[in-house]
Amino acid sequence: MRNAACLLTICLIVPCLARAQAQPVTFSITGDIPYSSSEIPTLRRQILDHNRYSPSEFLVHVGDFKNGTSACTESVYQEIATLLQGFAVPTFVLPGDNEWNDCASPSQAWTYWKRYFDSYESHFCHTLPVEHQDARHENFAFVDKGVLFIGINIVGGAVQSSSEWTTRLGQDAAWVEQQFSARKGEVRAAVVMGHAGPGSSQHQPFFTRFRTASAAFGKPVMYIHGDGHSWKDDRPWSEPNLRRVQVNLGVEEDPLQVTVSMDPTNPFQLRRKPWAGSPAIFNMPPCVIAGDDGTVTLPAPLALQGSSADDGDPAPAHLSPLWSQVSGPGMAQFADPQALGTNVSFNLPGLYVLRLTVSDGALQTSDDLQVDVKGVVASSVLSIANAAIQEGDSGTKTLAFDVTLAGATGKSVSVKYRTLAGTATSGGDFASSKGTLKFSGTTTSQQVLVTINGDTQIEPDETFVVELYSASGGTIGKSRGDGMILNDDGGGASPVVTFRAVHDASVESTNMATNYGSETSLRVRSSGSPEYRSYFKFTLAGLTGNVTNAKLRLYVVDEDVNAGSVYPVANTLRASTMDWTQSVLSWNNAPDIAAPALAALGAVKVKTWVELDVTAAVGGNGTYSFAIKSVDAHSVYFSSSEGSQPPELVVTTAPVMMMAARIEPDAPDSAEAAPAHASFEITRRPANPSPGAMLLEFAAPHAGTVQLDVYDVRGSRVRRLTMYTAGSGGHITWDGRDAEGRVVSSGIYIYDVTFETHRQRGKIVLRR
């Protein structure tokens, strides 16, 4: 399961949409190096510099890694193949005439080339979706971030066999034509790479067809090659969308850096000598591949073999792998969770998702794989679930942890439990507890009850653990239940609640009355015939406070380069007051899709979760329906509620809060003395949420200094303001700026107002 999910150490984990179209892509090109042993030190230096400074995602060597007069011995191919594996990014090698058709024995030279360089990119850790031509396996193609890349075997030098030459050029042209035709609707530009360029009549059969195919393709195309030993950047053809680049000798110039931007007419940005001057170190995130999905039968373990690679930054290079369990009905136990290759055992059958995360000390990347565990439980297995609760301002609450028994044999089972402090303290935040749970021959569930103490202290969410141990009559699967005490006084993390779809179904334009509500997948396709759309319905209950974020999460079971956009739709059938359900929905009665899209997906990868921001359509408790449609001719499939990974709506809420502000004394209305106040009081207006500033009025018992502090949710002070009041009162009006006069962002803030021994705190949701 490849998801290339990347994480900065200062950021939240954000699943990256792999190969998303709406992004530039940068790569490197080199060629005609090394021509002798004296050039190898230069190539070694270029490899080290590329790893240290280049932002390129991959590199292509366009041929000629030896001169035309030296012997074509196998050791040359082996040495260069080993040397080029020093690049940290996936590297592709195209044939050149010096190492093939200009050799004394072209057939023997081609045997060596195929042995060491065919599918050369397979030596590197990467997730590029590379295809190879059946007729000529050295020809390759892939799409990266909306750009089509094609490599072909077109060489200069001598024509050893006219029939072979003609056949090969025809196969090259057919490969380009096939890729242009198949990918035209999903890419914005194309890059074609080979060793030889135009200008020679012996290559004309290819370039004639190439020009025709490029004209029909209609989008920007760049042809990059070597062989000429000098720099060229021109347009030798009349087709306006065609551009040619000939790279310089590799020993004279570092690899060319090419960025394909989002410019629809001239996207190709070239950077020669990209590391000249004082370049900044560019740290690429580690490449991580968890491995292929697997199947295992209990009680046998499964061998995991992950792989990882990095560019060596930050120095000194050190990669830290870690296996973890994402989901599953039981417990996955890793023999060594910090080893790329290890064994994992399971205690219950079912579908598990495992994650391999690798960090280079500054960036980290994760990749998932899925394991189908088959068989039956050999003995009774006890597991405890996680639990969470709102803290409360006073008194106590009870937090219940569910303990379940799987594989009951009819015999009694018992297990001991105890609480363990974490960031939540025993005796302060919760009452410590220990005891024994007993299961009869037919009992399959019990609860551990923990008392939670309420308070009004502003603090982060806090956690503790309930641990199962010393089982009798059975074994322990998941031994630790994480308890979370959700802060409701400000400063803590916002509560997050996940809802599963209550209804979901696809509809099809050519079978307009057919219902697909029982299918295990949801299909989206809107260009061509038939057209498919998918609908989702969620019922939200139990939310408190304001919804600050809502994300529709979908699991991809078949990928595409354009997965469509999400729209809010009615909860009822078209032209009806009847609620739609997955058992009655069809193309004929599905709600209309008319509102502007809430969010869009670009390319999506199989076996990954994707998220769509639907916050604008979710206001709190209630029922919400969404639909996804696309403009792409290819289909994308998501797991339905009947599938292995049902659709989810993840909702984040924040308590209603008040807002602090700049303090100003009220101007006296007249010479009449203001009435005295027995205590210090604050009144807020207007109500939350606030689009900007907010007014707080105060009344003071006598003259004195009022101090206002504004904090963000991490506890960092945003603003401090003080004023002297002669008594009576004044008002506070914060303009929503920090101490430097900068406008603060939307979010949750805490104010703290003090007057001598009097103190009042509050919270505000600021929305701009």
JSON list of C-alpha atoms in Angstrom, two decimals, residues 175-248:
[
{"chain": "A", "resi": 175, "resn": "TRP", "atom": "CA", "xyz": [5.12, 3.86, -27.88]},
{"chain": "A", "resi": 176, "resn": "VAL", "atom": "CA", "xyz": [4.90, 7.66, -27.97]},
{"chain": "A", "resi": 177, "resn": "GLU", "atom": "CA", "xyz": [1.67, 7.56, -29.97]},
{"chain": "A", "resi": 178, "resn": "GLN", "atom": "CA", "xyz": [0.13, 5.04, -27.57]},
{"chain": "A", "resi": 179, "resn": "GLN", "atom": "CA", "xyz": [1.06, 7.06, -24.49]},
{"chain": "A", "resi": 180, "resn": "PHE", "atom": "CA", "xyz": [-0.07, 10.40, -25.98]},
{"chain": "A", "resi": 181, "resn": "SER", "atom": "CA", "xyz": [-3.43, 8.90, -26.95]},
{"chain": "A", "resi": 182, "resn": "ALA", "atom": "CA", "xyz": [-4.03, 7.11, -23.63]},
{"chain": "A", "resi": 183, "resn": "ARG", "atom": "CA", "xyz": [-2.89, 9.96, -21.35]},
{"chain": "A", "resi": 184, "resn": "LYS", "atom": "CA", "xyz": [-4.06, 13.05, -23.22]},
{"chain": "A", "resi": 185, "resn": "GLY", "atom": "CA", "xyz": [-7.10, 13.54, -21.02]},
{"chain": "A", "resi": 186, "resn": "GLU", "atom": "CA", "xyz": [-5.21, 13.30, -17.72]},
{"chain": "A", "resi": 187, "resn": "VAL", "atom": "CA", "xyz": [-1.98, 15.27, -18.19]},
{"chain": "A", "resi": 188, "resn": "ARG", "atom": "CA", "xyz": [-1.06, 18.89, -18.86]},
{"chain": "A", "resi": 189, "resn": "ALA", "atom": "CA", "xyz": [2.31, 18.38, -20.61]},
{"chain": "A", "resi": 190, "resn": "ALA", "atom": "CA", "xyz": [4.73, 15.70, -21.81]},
{"chain": "A", "resi": 191, "resn": "VAL", "atom": "CA", "xyz": [8.49, 15.17, -21.76]},
{"chain": "A", "resi": 192, "resn": "VAL", "atom": "CA", "xyz": [10.04, 12.70, -24.23]},
{"chain": "A", "resi": 193, "resn": "MET", "atom": "CA", "xyz": [13.65, 11.64, -23.68]},
{"chain": "A", "resi": 194, "resn": "GLY", "atom": "CA", "xyz": [16.15, 9.83, -25.88]},
{"chain": "A", "resi": 195, "resn": "HIS", "atom": "CA", "xyz": [19.83, 9.81, -26.74]},
{"chain": "A", "resi": 196, "resn": "ALA", "atom": "CA", "xyz": [19.78, 11.14, -30.31]},
{"chain": "A", "resi": 197, "resn": "GLY", "atom": "CA", "xyz": [18.13, 14.27, -31.61]},
{"chain": "A", "resi": 198, "resn": "PRO", "atom": "CA", "xyz": [16.66, 15.43, -34.91]},
{"chain": "A", "resi": 199, "resn": "GLY", "atom": "CA", "xyz": [18.71, 16.55, -37.88]},
{"chain": "A", "resi": 200, "resn": "SER", "atom": "CA", "xyz": [19.83, 13.23, -39.33]},
{"chain": "A", "resi": 201, "resn": "SER", "atom": "CA", "xyz": [17.86, 11.51, -42.07]},
{"chain": "A", "resi": 202, "resn": "GLN", "atom": "CA", "xyz": [18.36, 8.15, -40.36]},
{"chain": "A", "resi": 203, "resn": "HIS", "atom": "CA", "xyz": [16.11, 9.34, -37.49]},
{"chain": "A", "resi": 204, "resn": "GLN", "atom": "CA", "xyz": [13.48, 10.96, -39.70]},
{"chain": "A", "resi": 205, "resn": "PRO", "atom": "CA", "xyz": [11.01, 8.02, -39.62]},
{"chain": "A", "resi": 206, "resn": "PHE", "atom": "CA", "xyz": [10.62, 8.48, -35.88]},
{"chain": "A", "resi": 207, "resn": "PHE", "atom": "CA", "xyz": [10.46, 12.27, -35.79]},
{"chain": "A", "resi": 208, "resn": "THR", "atom": "CA", "xyz": [7.88, 12.44, -38.59]},
{"chain": "A", "resi": 209, "resn": "ARG", "atom": "CA", "xyz": [5.46, 10.33, -36.56]},
{"chain": "A", "resi": 210, "resn": "PHE", "atom": "CA", "xyz": [6.53, 12.07, -33.33]},
{"chain": "A", "resi": 211, "resn": "ARG", "atom": "CA", "xyz": [5.58, 15.48, -34.75]},
{"chain": "A", "resi": 212, "resn": "THR", "atom": "CA", "xyz": [2.18, 14.24, -35.93]},
{"chain": "A", "resi": 213, "resn": "ALA", "atom": "CA", "xyz": [1.44, 12.64, -32.55]},
{"chain": "A", "resi": 214, "resn": "SER", "atom": "CA", "xyz": [2.55, 15.78, -30.70]},
{"chain": "A", "resi": 215, "resn": "ALA", "atom": "CA", "xyz": [0.26, 17.96, -32.81]},
{"chain": "A", "resi": 216, "resn": "ALA", "atom": "CA", "xyz": [-2.68, 15.68, -32.04]},
{"chain": "A", "resi": 217, "resn": "PHE", "atom": "CA", "xyz": [-1.70, 15.66, -28.36]},
{"chain": "A", "resi": 218, "resn": "GLY", "atom": "CA", "xyz": [-2.11, 19.45, -28.39]},
{"chain": "A", "resi": 219, "resn": "LYS", "atom": "CA", "xyz": [-0.33, 20.17, -25.12]},
{"chain": "A", "resi": 220, "resn": "PRO", "atom": "CA", "xyz": [3.23, 21.37, -24.46]},
{"chain": "A", "resi": 221, "resn": "VAL", "atom": "CA", "xyz": [5.83, 18.73, -25.37]},
{"chain": "A", "resi": 222, "resn": "MET", "atom": "CA", "xyz": [9.57, 18.90, -24.75]},
{"chain": "A", "resi": 223, "resn": "TYR", "atom": "CA", "xyz": [12.03, 16.50, -26.38]},
{"chain": "A", "resi": 224, "resn": "ILE", "atom": "CA", "xyz": [15.30, 16.19, -24.40]},
{"chain": "A", "resi": 225, "resn": "HIS", "atom": "CA", "xyz": [18.37, 14.37, -25.68]},
{"chain": "A", "resi": 226, "resn": "GLY", "atom": "CA", "xyz": [22.17, 14.23, -25.60]},
{"chain": "A", "resi": 227, "resn": "ASP", "atom": "CA", "xyz": [24.63, 12.96, -28.26]},
{"chain": "A", "resi": 228, "resn": "GLY", "atom": "CA", "xyz": [25.37, 16.43, -29.68]},
{"chain": "A", "resi": 229, "resn": "HIS", "atom": "CA", "xyz": [27.83, 17.40, -26.89]},
{"chain": "A", "resi": 230, "resn": "SER", "atom": "CA", "xyz": [26.66, 21.05, -26.79]},
{"chain": "A", "resi": 231, "resn": "TRP", "atom": "CA", "xyz": [23.75, 23.04, -25.40]},
{"chain": "A", "resi": 232, "resn": "LYS", "atom": "CA", "xyz": [20.67, 23.71, -27.54]},
{"chain": "A", "resi": 233, "resn": "ASP", "atom": "CA", "xyz": [17.26, 25.06, -26.57]},
{"chain": "A", "resi": 234, "resn": "ASP", "atom": "CA", "xyz": [15.18, 25.69, -29.68]},
{"chain": "A", "resi": 235, "resn": "ARG", "atom": "CA", "xyz": [12.07, 24.87, -31.69]},
{"chain": "A", "resi": 236, "resn": "PRO", "atom": "CA", "xyz": [13.28, 23.07, -34.83]},
{"chain": "A", "resi": 237, "resn": "TRP", "atom": "CA", "xyz": [9.77, 21.99, -35.81]},
{"chain": "A", "resi": 238, "resn": "SER", "atom": "CA", "xyz": [6.79, 24.03, -37.01]},
{"chain": "A", "resi": 239, "resn": "GLU", "atom": "CA", "xyz": [4.42, 22.58, -34.40]},
{"chain": "A", "resi": 240, "resn": "PRO", "atom": "CA", "xyz": [3.97, 25.41, -31.84]},
{"chain": "A", "resi": 241, "resn": "ASN", "atom": "CA", "xyz": [3.68, 23.05, -28.86]},
{"chain": "A", "resi": 242, "resn": "LEU", "atom": "CA", "xyz": [7.06, 21.37, -29.52]},
{"chain": "A", "resi": 243, "resn": "ARG", "atom": "CA", "xyz": [10.36, 22.38, -27.88]},
{"chain": "A", "resi": 244, "resn": "ARG", "atom": "CA", "xyz": [13.76, 20.67, -28.16]},
{"chain": "A", "resi": 245, "resn": "VAL", "atom": "CA", "xyz": [16.58, 20.68, -25.57]},
{"chain": "A", "resi": 246, "resn": "GLN", "atom": "CA", "xyz": [20.01, 19.13, -26.16]},
{"chain": "A", "resi": 247, "resn": "VAL", "atom": "CA", "xyz": [22.03, 18.82, -22.93]},
{"chain": "A", "resi": 248, "resn": "ASN", "atom": "CA", "xyz": [25.71, 19.63, -22.77]}
]
